[in-house]
Tab-separated table of C-alpha atoms in Angstrom:
chain	number	residue	atom	x	y	z
A	479	MET	CA	144.232	106.674	266.430
A	480	GLU	CA	142.869	105.862	262.983
A	481	SER	CA	140.245	103.146	262.716
A	482	LEU	CA	140.918	100.374	260.221
A	483	TYR	CA	137.214	99.676	259.867
A	484	LEU	CA	134.225	101.483	258.423
A	485	HIS	CA	130.865	100.942	260.110
A	486	LEU	CA	128.164	101.112	257.452
A	487	GLU	CA	124.947	100.243	259.260
A	488	GLN	CA	123.619	97.763	261.788
A	489	ASP	CA	126.158	94.915	261.960
A	490	SER	CA	128.016	95.738	258.743
A	491	VAL	CA	131.671	96.635	259.172
A	492	ILE	CA	134.263	96.565	256.401
A	493	LEU	CA	138.004	97.101	256.258
A	494	LYS	CA	138.783	100.537	254.836
A	495	LYS	CA	141.750	99.203	252.874
A	496	ASN	CA	139.414	96.840	250.994
A	497	ILE	CA	137.219	99.632	249.620
A	498	ILE	CA	137.490	100.010	245.866
A	499	GLY	CA	134.863	102.697	245.449
A	500	ILE	CA	131.793	104.420	246.871
A	501	PHE	CA	129.039	105.227	244.397
A	502	ASP	CA	125.839	107.254	244.438
A	503	MET	CA	122.989	104.963	243.398
A	504	ASP	CA	120.958	107.632	241.560
A	505	LYS	CA	123.887	109.010	239.568
A	506	THR	CA	125.542	105.748	238.593
A	507	THR	CA	122.589	103.478	237.824
A	508	VAL	CA	121.641	105.732	234.919
A	509	SER	CA	124.341	103.845	233.024
A	510	LYS	CA	123.290	100.539	231.462
A	511	LYS	CA	126.763	99.111	232.191
A	512	THR	CA	126.416	99.835	235.919
A	513	ARG	CA	122.957	98.243	236.062
A	514	GLU	CA	124.293	95.180	234.224
A	515	TYR	CA	127.232	94.945	236.651
A	516	LEU	CA	124.952	95.141	239.698
A	517	ASN	CA	122.564	92.556	238.226
A	518	GLN	CA	125.471	90.188	237.514
A	519	ALA	CA	126.840	90.649	241.050
A	520	GLU	CA	123.361	89.864	242.422
A	521	ARG	CA	123.117	86.663	240.347
A	522	GLU	CA	126.588	85.620	241.557
A	523	GLY	CA	125.659	86.196	245.211
A	524	ARG	CA	128.162	89.025	245.695
A	525	VAL	CA	125.639	91.631	246.863
A	526	ARG	CA	125.194	92.363	250.579
A	527	TYR	CA	122.202	94.448	251.590
A	528	VAL	CA	123.158	96.514	254.614
A	529	SER	CA	119.589	97.791	254.865
A	530	TYR	CA	116.417	97.032	252.970
A	531	ASP	CA	115.369	100.688	252.964
A	532	LEU	CA	115.620	102.710	249.759
A	533	PRO	CA	119.258	102.355	248.630
A	534	LYS	CA	121.276	105.520	248.174
A	535	SER	CA	124.756	104.143	247.586
A	536	PHE	CA	126.793	101.062	246.909
A	537	ILE	CA	130.303	100.284	248.034
A	538	LEU	CA	132.641	97.924	246.171
A	539	CYS	CA	135.087	95.970	248.345
A	540	HIS	CA	137.722	93.295	247.849
A	541	GLU	CA	136.907	90.229	249.922
A	542	GLY	CA	139.248	87.377	249.294
A	543	GLU	CA	139.390	86.723	245.561
A	544	SER	CA	136.111	88.450	244.722
A	545	ILE	CA	134.528	91.879	244.747
A	546	VAL	CA	131.512	92.317	247.021
A	547	VAL	CA	128.889	95.017	246.561
A	548	TYR	CA	127.408	96.538	249.718
A	549	ILE	CA	124.056	98.260	249.141
A	550	SER	CA	123.344	100.968	251.722
A	551	ARG	CA	120.659	103.489	252.585
A	552	LEU	CA	123.445	105.932	253.523
A	553	SER	CA	124.351	108.529	250.914
A	554	SER	CA	127.761	108.282	249.287
A	555	GLU	CA	128.657	111.596	250.973
A	556	THR	CA	127.807	110.164	254.407
A	557	VAL	CA	129.938	107.078	253.777
A	558	ARG	CA	132.859	109.235	252.593
A	559	GLY	CA	132.396	111.463	255.636
A	560	ARG	CA	132.666	108.459	257.939
A	561	ILE	CA	135.960	107.527	256.309
A	562	ASP	CA	137.312	111.085	256.405
A	563	SER	CA	136.310	111.646	260.022
A	564	PHE	CA	138.854	109.061	261.131
A	565	LEU	CA	141.797	110.224	259.046
């Protein structure tokens, strides 16, 4: 049976259907636009830190009327693997 949820870390669980994208922190934050987007999301209170260790990925999710950014120490490949392992 397929799980509807994705366990990121600790107590963080998100609905798979709400995931917009999974991004590698090192590869995407090279872009000024991405850094500006993440800074704006932080100022607006839409960033959720799953772990305070060195971040390796961020996950964009629909939550209600807004988009929330989950910052994770898991690599983007690990997060994708967790999704794929339940398909």
